[in-house]
Coordinates of C-alpha atoms in Angstrom, one line a residue:
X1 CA 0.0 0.0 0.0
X2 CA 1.1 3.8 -1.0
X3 CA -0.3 7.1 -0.2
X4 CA 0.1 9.6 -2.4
X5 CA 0.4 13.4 -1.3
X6 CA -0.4 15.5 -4.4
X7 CA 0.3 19.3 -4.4
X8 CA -3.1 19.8 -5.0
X9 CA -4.2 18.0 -1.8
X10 CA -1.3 19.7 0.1
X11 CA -2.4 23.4 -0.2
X12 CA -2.1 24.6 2.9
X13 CA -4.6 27.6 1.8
X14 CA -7.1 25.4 0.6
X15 CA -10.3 22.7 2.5
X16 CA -9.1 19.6 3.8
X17 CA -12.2 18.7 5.0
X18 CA -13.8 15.0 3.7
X19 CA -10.2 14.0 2.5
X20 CA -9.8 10.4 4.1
X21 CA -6.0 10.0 5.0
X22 CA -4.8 6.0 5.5
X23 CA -2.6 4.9 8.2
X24 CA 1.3 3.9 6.6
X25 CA -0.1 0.0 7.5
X26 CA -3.7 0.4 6.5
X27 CA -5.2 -0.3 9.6
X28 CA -6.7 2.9 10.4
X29 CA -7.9 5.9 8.8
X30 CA -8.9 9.5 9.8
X31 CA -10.7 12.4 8.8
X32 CA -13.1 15.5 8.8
X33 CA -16.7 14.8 9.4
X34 CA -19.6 17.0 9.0
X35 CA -22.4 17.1 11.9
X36 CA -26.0 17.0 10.9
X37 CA -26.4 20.4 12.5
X38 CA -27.9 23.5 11.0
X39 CA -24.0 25.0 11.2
X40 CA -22.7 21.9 9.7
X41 CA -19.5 22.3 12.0
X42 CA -16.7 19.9 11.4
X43 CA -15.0 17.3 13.6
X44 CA -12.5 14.3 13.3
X45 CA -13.6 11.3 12.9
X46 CA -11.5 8.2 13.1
X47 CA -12.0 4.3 10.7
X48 CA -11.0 1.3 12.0
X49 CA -9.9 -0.7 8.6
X50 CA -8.2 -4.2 9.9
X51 CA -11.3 -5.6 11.7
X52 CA -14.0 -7.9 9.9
X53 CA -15.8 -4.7 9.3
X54 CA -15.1 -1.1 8.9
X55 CA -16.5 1.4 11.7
X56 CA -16.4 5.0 12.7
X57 CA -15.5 6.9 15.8
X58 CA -16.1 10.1 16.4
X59 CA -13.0 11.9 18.6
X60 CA -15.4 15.7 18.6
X61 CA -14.0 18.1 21.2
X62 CA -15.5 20.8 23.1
X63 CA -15.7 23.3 19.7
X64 CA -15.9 22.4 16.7
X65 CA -12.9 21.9 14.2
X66 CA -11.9 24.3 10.8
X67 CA -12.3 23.0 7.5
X68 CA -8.5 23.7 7.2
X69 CA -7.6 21.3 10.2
X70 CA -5.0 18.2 8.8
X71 CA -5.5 14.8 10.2
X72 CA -2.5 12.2 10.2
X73 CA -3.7 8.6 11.7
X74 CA -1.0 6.2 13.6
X75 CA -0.7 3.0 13.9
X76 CA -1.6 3.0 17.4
X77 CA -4.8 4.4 17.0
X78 CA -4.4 7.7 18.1
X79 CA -4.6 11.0 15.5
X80 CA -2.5 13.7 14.8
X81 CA -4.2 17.0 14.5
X82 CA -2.6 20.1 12.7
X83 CA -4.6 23.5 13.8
X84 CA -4.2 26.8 12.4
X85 CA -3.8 29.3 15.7
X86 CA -3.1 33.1 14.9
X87 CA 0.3 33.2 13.5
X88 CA 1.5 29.3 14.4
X89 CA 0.3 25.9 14.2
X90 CA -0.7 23.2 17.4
X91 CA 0.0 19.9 17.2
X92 CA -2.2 17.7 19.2
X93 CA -2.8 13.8 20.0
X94 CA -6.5 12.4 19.8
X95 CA -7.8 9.4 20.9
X96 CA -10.5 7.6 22.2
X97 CA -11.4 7.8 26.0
X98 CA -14.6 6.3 27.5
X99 CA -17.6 8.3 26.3
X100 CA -15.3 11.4 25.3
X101 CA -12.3 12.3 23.3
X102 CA -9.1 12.5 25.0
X103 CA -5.8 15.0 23.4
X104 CA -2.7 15.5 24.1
X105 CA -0.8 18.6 23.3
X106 CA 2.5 18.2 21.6
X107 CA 3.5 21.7 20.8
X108 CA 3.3 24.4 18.7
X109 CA 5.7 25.6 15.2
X110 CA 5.8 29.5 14.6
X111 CA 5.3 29.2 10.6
X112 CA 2.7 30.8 8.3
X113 CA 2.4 27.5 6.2
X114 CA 2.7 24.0 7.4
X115 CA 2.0 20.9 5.7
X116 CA 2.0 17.6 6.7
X117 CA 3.7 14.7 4.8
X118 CA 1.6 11.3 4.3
X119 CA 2.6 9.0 7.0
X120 CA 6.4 7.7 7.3
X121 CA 6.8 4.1 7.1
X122 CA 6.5 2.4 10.8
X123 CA 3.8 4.8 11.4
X124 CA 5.0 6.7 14.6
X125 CA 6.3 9.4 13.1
X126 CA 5.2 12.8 11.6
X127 CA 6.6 15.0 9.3
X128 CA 5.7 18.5 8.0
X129 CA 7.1 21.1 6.0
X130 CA 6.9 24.8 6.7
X131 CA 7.8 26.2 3.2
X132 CA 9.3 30.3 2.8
X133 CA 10.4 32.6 0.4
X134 CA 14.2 31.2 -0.4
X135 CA 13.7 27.7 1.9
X136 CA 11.5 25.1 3.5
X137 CA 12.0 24.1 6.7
X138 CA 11.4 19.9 7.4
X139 CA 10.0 19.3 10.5
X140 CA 9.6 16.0 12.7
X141 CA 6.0 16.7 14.3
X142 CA 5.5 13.5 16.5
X143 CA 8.5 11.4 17.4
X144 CA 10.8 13.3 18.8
X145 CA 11.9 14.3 22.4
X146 CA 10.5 17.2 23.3
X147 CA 7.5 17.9 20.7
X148 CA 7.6 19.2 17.2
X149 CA 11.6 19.0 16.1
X150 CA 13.7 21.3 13.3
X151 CA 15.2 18.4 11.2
X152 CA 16.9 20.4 8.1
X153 CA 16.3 23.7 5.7
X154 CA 16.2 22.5 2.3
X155 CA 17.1 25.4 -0.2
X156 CA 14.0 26.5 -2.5
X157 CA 10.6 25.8 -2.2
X158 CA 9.3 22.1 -1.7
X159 CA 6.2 20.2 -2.5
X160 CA 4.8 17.0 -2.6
X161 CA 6.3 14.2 -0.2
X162 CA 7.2 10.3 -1.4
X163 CA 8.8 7.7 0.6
X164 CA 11.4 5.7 -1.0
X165 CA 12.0 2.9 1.5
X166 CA 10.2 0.6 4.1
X167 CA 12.6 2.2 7.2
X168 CA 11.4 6.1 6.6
X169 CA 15.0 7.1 5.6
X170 CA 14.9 8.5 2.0
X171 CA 11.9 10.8 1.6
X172 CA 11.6 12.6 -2.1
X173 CA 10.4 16.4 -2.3
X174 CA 9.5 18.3 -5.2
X175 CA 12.2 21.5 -5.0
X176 CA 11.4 24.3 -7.1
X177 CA 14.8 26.7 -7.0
X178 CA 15.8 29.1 -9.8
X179 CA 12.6 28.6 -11.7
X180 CA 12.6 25.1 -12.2
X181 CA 11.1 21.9 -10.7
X182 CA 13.2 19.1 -10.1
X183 CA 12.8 16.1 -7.4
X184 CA 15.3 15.5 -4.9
X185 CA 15.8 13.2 -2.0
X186 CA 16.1 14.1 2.0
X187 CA 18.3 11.4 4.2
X188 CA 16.8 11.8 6.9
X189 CA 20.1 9.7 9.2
X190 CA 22.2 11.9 7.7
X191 CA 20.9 15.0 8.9
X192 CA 18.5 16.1 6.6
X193 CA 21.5 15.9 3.5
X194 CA 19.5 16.3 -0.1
X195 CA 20.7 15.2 -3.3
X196 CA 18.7 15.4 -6.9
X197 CA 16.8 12.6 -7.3
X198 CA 14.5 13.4 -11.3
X199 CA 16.0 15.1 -13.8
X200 CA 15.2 14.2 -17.2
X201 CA 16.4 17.5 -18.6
X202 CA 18.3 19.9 -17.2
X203 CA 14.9 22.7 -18.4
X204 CA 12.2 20.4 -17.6
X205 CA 10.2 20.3 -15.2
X206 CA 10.4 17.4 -13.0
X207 CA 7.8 16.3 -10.3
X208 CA 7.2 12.8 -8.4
X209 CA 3.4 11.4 -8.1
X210 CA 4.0 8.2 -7.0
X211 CA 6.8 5.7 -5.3
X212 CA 6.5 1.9 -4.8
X213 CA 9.2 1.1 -2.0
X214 CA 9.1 -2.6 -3.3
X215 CA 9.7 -2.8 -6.6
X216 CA 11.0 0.5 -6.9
X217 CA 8.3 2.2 -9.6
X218 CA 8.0 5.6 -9.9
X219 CA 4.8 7.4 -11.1
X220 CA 6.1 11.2 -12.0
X221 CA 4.8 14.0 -14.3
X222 CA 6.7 16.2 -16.4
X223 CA 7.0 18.3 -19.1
X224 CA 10.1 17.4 -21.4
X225 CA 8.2 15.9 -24.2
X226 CA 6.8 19.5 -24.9
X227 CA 4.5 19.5 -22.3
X228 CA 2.8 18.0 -19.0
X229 CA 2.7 14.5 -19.3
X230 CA 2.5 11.2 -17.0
X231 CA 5.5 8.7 -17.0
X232 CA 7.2 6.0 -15.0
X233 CA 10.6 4.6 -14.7
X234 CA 12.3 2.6 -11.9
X235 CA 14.6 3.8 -8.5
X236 CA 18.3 3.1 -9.4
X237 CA 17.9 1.7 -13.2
X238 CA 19.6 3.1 -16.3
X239 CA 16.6 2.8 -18.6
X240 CA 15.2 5.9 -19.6
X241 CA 11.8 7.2 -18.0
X242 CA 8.5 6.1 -20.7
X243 CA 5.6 8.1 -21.4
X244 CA 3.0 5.6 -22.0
X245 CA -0.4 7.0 -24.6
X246 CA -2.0 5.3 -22.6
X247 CA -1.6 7.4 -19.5
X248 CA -2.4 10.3 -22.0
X249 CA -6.3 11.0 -21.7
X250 CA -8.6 13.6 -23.8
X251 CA -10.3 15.8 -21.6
X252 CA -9.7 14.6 -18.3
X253 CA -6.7 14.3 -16.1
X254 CA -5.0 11.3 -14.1
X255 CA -4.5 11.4 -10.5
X256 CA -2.2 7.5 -9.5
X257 CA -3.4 7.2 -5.5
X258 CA -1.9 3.5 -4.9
X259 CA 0.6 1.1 -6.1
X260 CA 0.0 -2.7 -5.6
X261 CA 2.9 -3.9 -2.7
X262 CA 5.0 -7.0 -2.7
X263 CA 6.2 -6.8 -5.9
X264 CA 9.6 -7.5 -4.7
X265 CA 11.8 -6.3 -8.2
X266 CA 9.0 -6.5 -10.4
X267 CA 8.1 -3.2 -10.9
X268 CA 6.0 -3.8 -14.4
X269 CA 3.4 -6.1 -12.8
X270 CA 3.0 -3.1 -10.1
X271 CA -0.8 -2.7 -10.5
X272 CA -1.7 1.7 -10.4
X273 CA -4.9 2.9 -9.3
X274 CA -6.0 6.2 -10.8
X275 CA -8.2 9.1 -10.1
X276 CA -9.8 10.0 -13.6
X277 CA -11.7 13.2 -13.0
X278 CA -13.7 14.9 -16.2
X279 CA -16.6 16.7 -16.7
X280 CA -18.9 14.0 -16.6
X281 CA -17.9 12.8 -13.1
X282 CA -15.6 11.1 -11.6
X283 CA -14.3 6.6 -12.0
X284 CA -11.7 4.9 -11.5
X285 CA -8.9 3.6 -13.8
X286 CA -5.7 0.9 -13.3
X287 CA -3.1 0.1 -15.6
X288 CA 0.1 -2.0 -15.3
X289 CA 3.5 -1.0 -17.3
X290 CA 3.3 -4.5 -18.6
X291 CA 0.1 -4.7 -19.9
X292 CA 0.3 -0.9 -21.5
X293 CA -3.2 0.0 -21.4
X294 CA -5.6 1.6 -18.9
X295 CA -8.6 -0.4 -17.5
X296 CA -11.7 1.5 -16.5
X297 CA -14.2 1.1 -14.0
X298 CA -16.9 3.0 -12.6
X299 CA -16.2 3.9 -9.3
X300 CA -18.7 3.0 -6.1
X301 CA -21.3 5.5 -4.6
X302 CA -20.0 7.9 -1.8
X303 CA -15.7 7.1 -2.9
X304 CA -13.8 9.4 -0.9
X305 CA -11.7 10.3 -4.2
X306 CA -8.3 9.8 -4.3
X307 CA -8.1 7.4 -1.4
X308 CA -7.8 3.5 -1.7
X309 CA -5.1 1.0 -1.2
X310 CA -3.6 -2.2 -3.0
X311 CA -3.5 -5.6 -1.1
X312 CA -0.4 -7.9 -1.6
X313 CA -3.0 -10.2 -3.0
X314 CA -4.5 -7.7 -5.8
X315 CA -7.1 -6.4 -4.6
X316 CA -8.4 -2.8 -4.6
X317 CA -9.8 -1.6 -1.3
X318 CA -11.8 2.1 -2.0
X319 CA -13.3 3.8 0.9
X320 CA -16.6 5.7 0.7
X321 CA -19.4 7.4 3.2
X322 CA -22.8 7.4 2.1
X323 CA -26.5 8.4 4.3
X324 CA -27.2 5.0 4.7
X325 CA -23.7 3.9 5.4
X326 CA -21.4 6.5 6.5
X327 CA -18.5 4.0 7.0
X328 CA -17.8 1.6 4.4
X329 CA -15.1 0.2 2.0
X330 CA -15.5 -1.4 -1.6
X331 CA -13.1 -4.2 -2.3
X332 CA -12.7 -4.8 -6.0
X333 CA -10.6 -7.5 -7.5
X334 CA -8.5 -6.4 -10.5
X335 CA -7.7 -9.1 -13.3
X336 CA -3.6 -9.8 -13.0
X337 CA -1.7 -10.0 -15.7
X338 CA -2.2 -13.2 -17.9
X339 CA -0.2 -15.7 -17.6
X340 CA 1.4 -18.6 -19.9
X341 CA -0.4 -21.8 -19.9
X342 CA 1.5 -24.5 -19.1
X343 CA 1.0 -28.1 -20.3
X344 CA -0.1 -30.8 -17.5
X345 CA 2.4 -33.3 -16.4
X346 CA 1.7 -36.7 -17.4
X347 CA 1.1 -39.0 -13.9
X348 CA 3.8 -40.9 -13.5
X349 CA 2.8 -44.5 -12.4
X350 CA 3.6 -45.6 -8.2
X351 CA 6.6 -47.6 -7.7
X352 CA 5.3 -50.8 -5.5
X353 CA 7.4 -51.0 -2.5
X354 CA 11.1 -52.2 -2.5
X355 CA 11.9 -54.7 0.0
X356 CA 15.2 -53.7 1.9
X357 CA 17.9 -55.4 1.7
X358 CA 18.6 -57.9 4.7
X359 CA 22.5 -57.7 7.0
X360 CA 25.1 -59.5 4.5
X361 CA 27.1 -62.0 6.0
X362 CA 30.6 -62.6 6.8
X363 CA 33.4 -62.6 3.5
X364 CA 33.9 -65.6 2.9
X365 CA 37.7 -66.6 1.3
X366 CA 37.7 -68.2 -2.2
X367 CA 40.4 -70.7 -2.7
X368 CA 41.2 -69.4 -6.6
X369 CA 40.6 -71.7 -9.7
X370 CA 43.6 -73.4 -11.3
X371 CA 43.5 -74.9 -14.6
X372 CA 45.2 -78.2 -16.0
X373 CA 48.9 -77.5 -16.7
X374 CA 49.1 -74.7 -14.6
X375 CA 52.0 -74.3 -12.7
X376 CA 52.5 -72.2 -9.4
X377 CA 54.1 -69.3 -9.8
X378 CA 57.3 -69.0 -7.3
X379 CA 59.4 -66.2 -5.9
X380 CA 63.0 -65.7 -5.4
X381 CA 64.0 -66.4 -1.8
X382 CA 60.1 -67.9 -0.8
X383 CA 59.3 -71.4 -0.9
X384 CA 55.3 -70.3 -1.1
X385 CA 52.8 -68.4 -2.4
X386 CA 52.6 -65.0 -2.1
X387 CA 49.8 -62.6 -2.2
X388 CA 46.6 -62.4 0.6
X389 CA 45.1 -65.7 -1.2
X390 CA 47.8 -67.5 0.4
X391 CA 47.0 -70.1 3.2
X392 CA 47.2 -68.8 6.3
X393 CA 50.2 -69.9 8.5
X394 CA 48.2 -71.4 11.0
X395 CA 46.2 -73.6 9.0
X396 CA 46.7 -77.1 8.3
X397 CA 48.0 -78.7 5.3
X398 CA 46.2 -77.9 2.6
X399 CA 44.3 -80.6 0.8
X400 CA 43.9 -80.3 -2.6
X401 CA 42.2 -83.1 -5.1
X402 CA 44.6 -85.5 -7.4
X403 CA 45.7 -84.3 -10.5
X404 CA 47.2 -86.1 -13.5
X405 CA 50.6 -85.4 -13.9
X406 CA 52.0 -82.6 -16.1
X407 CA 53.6 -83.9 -18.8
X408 CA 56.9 -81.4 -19.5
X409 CA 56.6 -79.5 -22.8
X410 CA 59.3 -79.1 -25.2
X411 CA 61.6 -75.8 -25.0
X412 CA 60.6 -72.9 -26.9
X413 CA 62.8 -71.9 -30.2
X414 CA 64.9 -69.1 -28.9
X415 CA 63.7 -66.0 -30.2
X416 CA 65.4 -63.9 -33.2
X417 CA 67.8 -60.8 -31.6
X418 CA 65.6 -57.8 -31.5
X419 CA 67.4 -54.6 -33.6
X420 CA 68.6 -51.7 -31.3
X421 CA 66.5 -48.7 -31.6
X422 CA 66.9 -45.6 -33.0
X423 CA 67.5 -42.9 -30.6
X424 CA 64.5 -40.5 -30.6
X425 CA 65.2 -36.7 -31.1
X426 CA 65.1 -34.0 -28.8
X427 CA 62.0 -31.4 -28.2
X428 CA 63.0 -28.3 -28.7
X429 CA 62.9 -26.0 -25.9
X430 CA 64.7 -25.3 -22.8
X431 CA 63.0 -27.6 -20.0
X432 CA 61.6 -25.3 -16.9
X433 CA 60.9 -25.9 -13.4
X434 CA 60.9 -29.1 -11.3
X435 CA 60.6 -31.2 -14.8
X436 CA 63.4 -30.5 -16.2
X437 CA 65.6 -32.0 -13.1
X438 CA 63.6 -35.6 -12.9
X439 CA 63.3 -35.9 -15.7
X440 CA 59.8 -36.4 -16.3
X441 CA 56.3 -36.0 -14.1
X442 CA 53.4 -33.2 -14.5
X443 CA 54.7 -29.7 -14.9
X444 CA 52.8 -27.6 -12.1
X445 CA 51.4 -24.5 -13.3
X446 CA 53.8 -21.2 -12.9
X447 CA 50.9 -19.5 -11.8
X448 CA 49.9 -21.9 -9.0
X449 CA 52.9 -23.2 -7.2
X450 CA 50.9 -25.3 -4.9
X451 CA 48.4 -26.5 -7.3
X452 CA 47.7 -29.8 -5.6
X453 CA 48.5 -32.1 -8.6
X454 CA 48.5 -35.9 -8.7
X455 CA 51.5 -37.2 -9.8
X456 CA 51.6 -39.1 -13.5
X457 CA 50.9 -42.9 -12.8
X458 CA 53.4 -43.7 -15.5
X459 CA 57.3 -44.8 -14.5
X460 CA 59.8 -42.5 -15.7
X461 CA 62.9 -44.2 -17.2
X462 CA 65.8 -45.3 -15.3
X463 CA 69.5 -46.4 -15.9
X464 CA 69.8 -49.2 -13.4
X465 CA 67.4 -51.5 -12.0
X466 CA 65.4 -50.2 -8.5
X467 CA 66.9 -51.7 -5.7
X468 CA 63.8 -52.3 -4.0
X469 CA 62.9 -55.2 -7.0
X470 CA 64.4 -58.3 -7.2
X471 CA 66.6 -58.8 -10.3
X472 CA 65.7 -61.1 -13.1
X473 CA 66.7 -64.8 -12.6
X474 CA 69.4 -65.9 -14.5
X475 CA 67.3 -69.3 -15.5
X476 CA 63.5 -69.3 -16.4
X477 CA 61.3 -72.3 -16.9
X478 CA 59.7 -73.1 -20.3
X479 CA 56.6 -70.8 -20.7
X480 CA 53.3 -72.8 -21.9
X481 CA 52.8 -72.1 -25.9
X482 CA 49.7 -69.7 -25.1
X483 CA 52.0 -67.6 -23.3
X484 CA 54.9 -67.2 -25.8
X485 CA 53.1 -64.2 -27.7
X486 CA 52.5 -62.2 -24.4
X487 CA 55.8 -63.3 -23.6
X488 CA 57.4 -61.9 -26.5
X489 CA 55.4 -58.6 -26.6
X490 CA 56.7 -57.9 -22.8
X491 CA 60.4 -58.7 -23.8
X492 CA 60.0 -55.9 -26.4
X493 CA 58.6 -53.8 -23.8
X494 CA 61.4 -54.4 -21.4
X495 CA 64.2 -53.5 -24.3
X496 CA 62.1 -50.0 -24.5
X497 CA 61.9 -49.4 -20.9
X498 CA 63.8 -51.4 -19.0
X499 CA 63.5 -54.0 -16.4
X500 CA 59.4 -54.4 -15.8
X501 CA 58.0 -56.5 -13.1
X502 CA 55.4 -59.0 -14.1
X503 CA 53.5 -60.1 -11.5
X504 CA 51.7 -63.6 -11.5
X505 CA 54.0 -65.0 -14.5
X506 CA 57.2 -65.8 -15.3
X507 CA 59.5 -64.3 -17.6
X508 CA 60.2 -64.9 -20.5
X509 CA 63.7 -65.3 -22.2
X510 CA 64.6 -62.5 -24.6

């Protein structure tokens, strides 16, 4: 929800009498009354908004108010009162007690004009502006220490009144200075410093409607296409402000009163509520930057004009007073904006129930598979297998089922003398880092000195046989027929690289 506070409805000169102002949270509302009297005297009257059902209470004192008295509701249910006295304004407190009306007097400013702002985010404090010939003067009405507070002078004369955040920090004014109109913004925790906040030209003039602290959408009006026209554009972006035709009626004018909350950085699916006023009366209108057109709808009996707020869910709350019911609120639900059909999802069929797994049982050892003709491989310096599938030393002798005997086979042919190898040329390039010394490895990255890499899995090539491996045996037995190819391809191997270990074999004779 967002209250707007036009110039038009800020004149201090001018009636504020039947304007219904709305609590920053929307729970309560306050304005003037009229009595039924032959004087038709004036008196505030407070709306209760978050119960089931709106409802009216009178909070009359012992004379009757001005038509130029401003009303600002709080959230705790107590009204701020702004009365004209001789040369200076009171600020009072109003609020329900028993059968009566009990006030509180906050103090007085010295000023010939004072405004007051709409209602500051956390709705405890009030703000007014007390404009003069070459400055305004902000003021903190409610909320200070010691009543009505000086918070800064702000060169030029200032207008208007936006919030731009949900913690009542950045509040936008319309400055006019040196015969032009351009919005700035007041930081209020820094002591009142301004900067310029709208300025599409530097001879335009500039003035903010409307701001949306949620998704950042700002309603403004200005005249640098040639002449006054409504636009929007969003807090902070680089994208220029739009003047939508749409936002461009024939004989009438557009008033935006509320912005739809919650849009949380979506600032073209903000719904804006309008005031369209002509000369045949008075509806309502509400467009969306996204859908670029503007909806109209005729407005309910007895709508206090200009007042009305957005829910998060999208719908349109519009106060109004009538003789049969002086206390009442319309809610109208706005279409959204359409959205993309999507395609059903095919069911997808139940999975019947998996039956868990039961506890697995001990490992069992496997005594491994031998083959006819296969003889045990042996080690030098071990009379027994190696290797975990060994028996284990305490066991018993192992029994193992009759075989046939192996019959010896006949000695391989001795295999032709491979031819040396030719030496293999040199990469050019000088070696660098820890490479070029071993000789071989991964080369870490120069930019990375501890890059955490795993070292290559193959062996680089050495001179003399590791001393941690056995040497070859001088005498090998025969190797079975379907061996002698692999045993032939790792002798070539072994020329190329050197001594290799094969495990689970012999080796075979080069």
């Amino acid at each position: 929800m967002t209250i707007c506070a036009t110039e038009d409805t800020m004149t201090p000169a001018g009636p504020l009498a039947g304007r219904l102002t709305i609590a920053a949270d929307g729970s309560y509302a306050a304005r003037l009354a009229r009595h039924d009297d032959a004087a038709g005297s004036w008196f505030p009257e407070r709306w209760t908004l978050s119960g089931p059902e709106p409802y009216a209470v009178p909070l009359q004192g012992t004379q009757p108010e001005e038509p130029d008295s401003a009303l600002l509701p709080l959230t705790d249910g107590r009204v701020l009162i702004l009365r004209r006295v001789a040369d200076r304004f009171a600020v009072s407190l109003l609020y329900p007690a028993g059968p009566g009306t009990g006030e509180l007097l906050l103090g007085a400013v010295a000023t010939p004009r004072l405004t007051l702002l709409p209602p500051a985010p956390g709705g405890t404090l009030a703000y007014a502006l007390a404009p003069e010939a070459d400055h305004t003067t902000l003021w903190r009405v409610h909320g200070g220490a010691n009543g009505p507070e000086r918070v800064t002078r702000i060169p030029g004369r200032c207008t208007g009144g936006a919030w731009l955040d949900r913690g009542g920090r950045l509040l936008a004014l319309d400055r006019e200075l040196d015969g032009r109109t351009k919005t700035v913004v007041v930081d209020l925790e820094r002591g009142g410093e301004t900067a310029l906040l709208l300025q599409i030209t530097e001879e335009s003039n500039d003035r903010l409607l409307l701001a949306d602290p949620d998704s950042g959408l700002l309603l403004l009006r200005s005249d640098a296409p040639g002449y006054d026209r409504l636009g929007w554009g969003v807090l902070g972006s680089s994208l220029p402000v739009r003047f939508p035709e749409c936002l461009r009626p024939t004989g009438g004018t557009l008033t935006p009163f509320a912005v739809q909350p919650g849009q949380m950085l979506a600032p073209e699916s903000c719904a804006v509520a309008f005031r369209m006023t002509a000369t045949s009366g008075t509806w309502l209108g509400v467009w969306r930057p996204s859908e670029r057109q503007l909806r109209q709808y005729p407005a309910p009996e007895g709508w206090l004009p200009g007042t009305g707020l957005w829910t998060a869910d999208g719908e349109l709350l519009l106060p109004y007073a009538t003789e049969a019911e002086p206390c009442g609120v319309a809610r109208m639900g706005v279409p959204g904006v359409p959205r993309e059909v999507v395609e059903p999802v095919e069911r997808v069929r139940a999975v019947g129930a998996v039956r868990p797994m039961g506890p697995m049982g001990p490992v069992r050892q496997v005594e491994p598979l031998r083959t006819a003709g296969q003889v045990e491989p042996t080690w030098a310096g071990a009379g027994r297998p190696m290797g975990p599938m060994g028996p284990h030393p305490s066991a018993g002798p192992e029994q193992r089922p009759a075989q046939p005997p192996v019959e010896p086979l006949e000695p391989l042919e001795p295999l032709e003398p491979l031819e040396p190898l030719e030496p293999l040329e040199a990469v050019e390039g000088p070696p660098s880092g820890e490479a070029a010394e071993s000789g071989g490895g991964i080369v870490p990255d120069a930019g990375d000195a501890d890059n955490r890499s795993t070292a290559s899995a193959q062996p680089s090539a050495t001179d003399a046989e590791p001393q941690h491996i056995p040497g070859h045996p001088q005498m090998c037995r025969p190797v079975p027929l379907q061996e002698a190819p692999l045993a032939a391809r790792q002798t070539r191997w072994s020329v190329i690289s050197g001594p290799v270990r094969i495990s689970g074999g012999g080796c075979a004779a080069g």
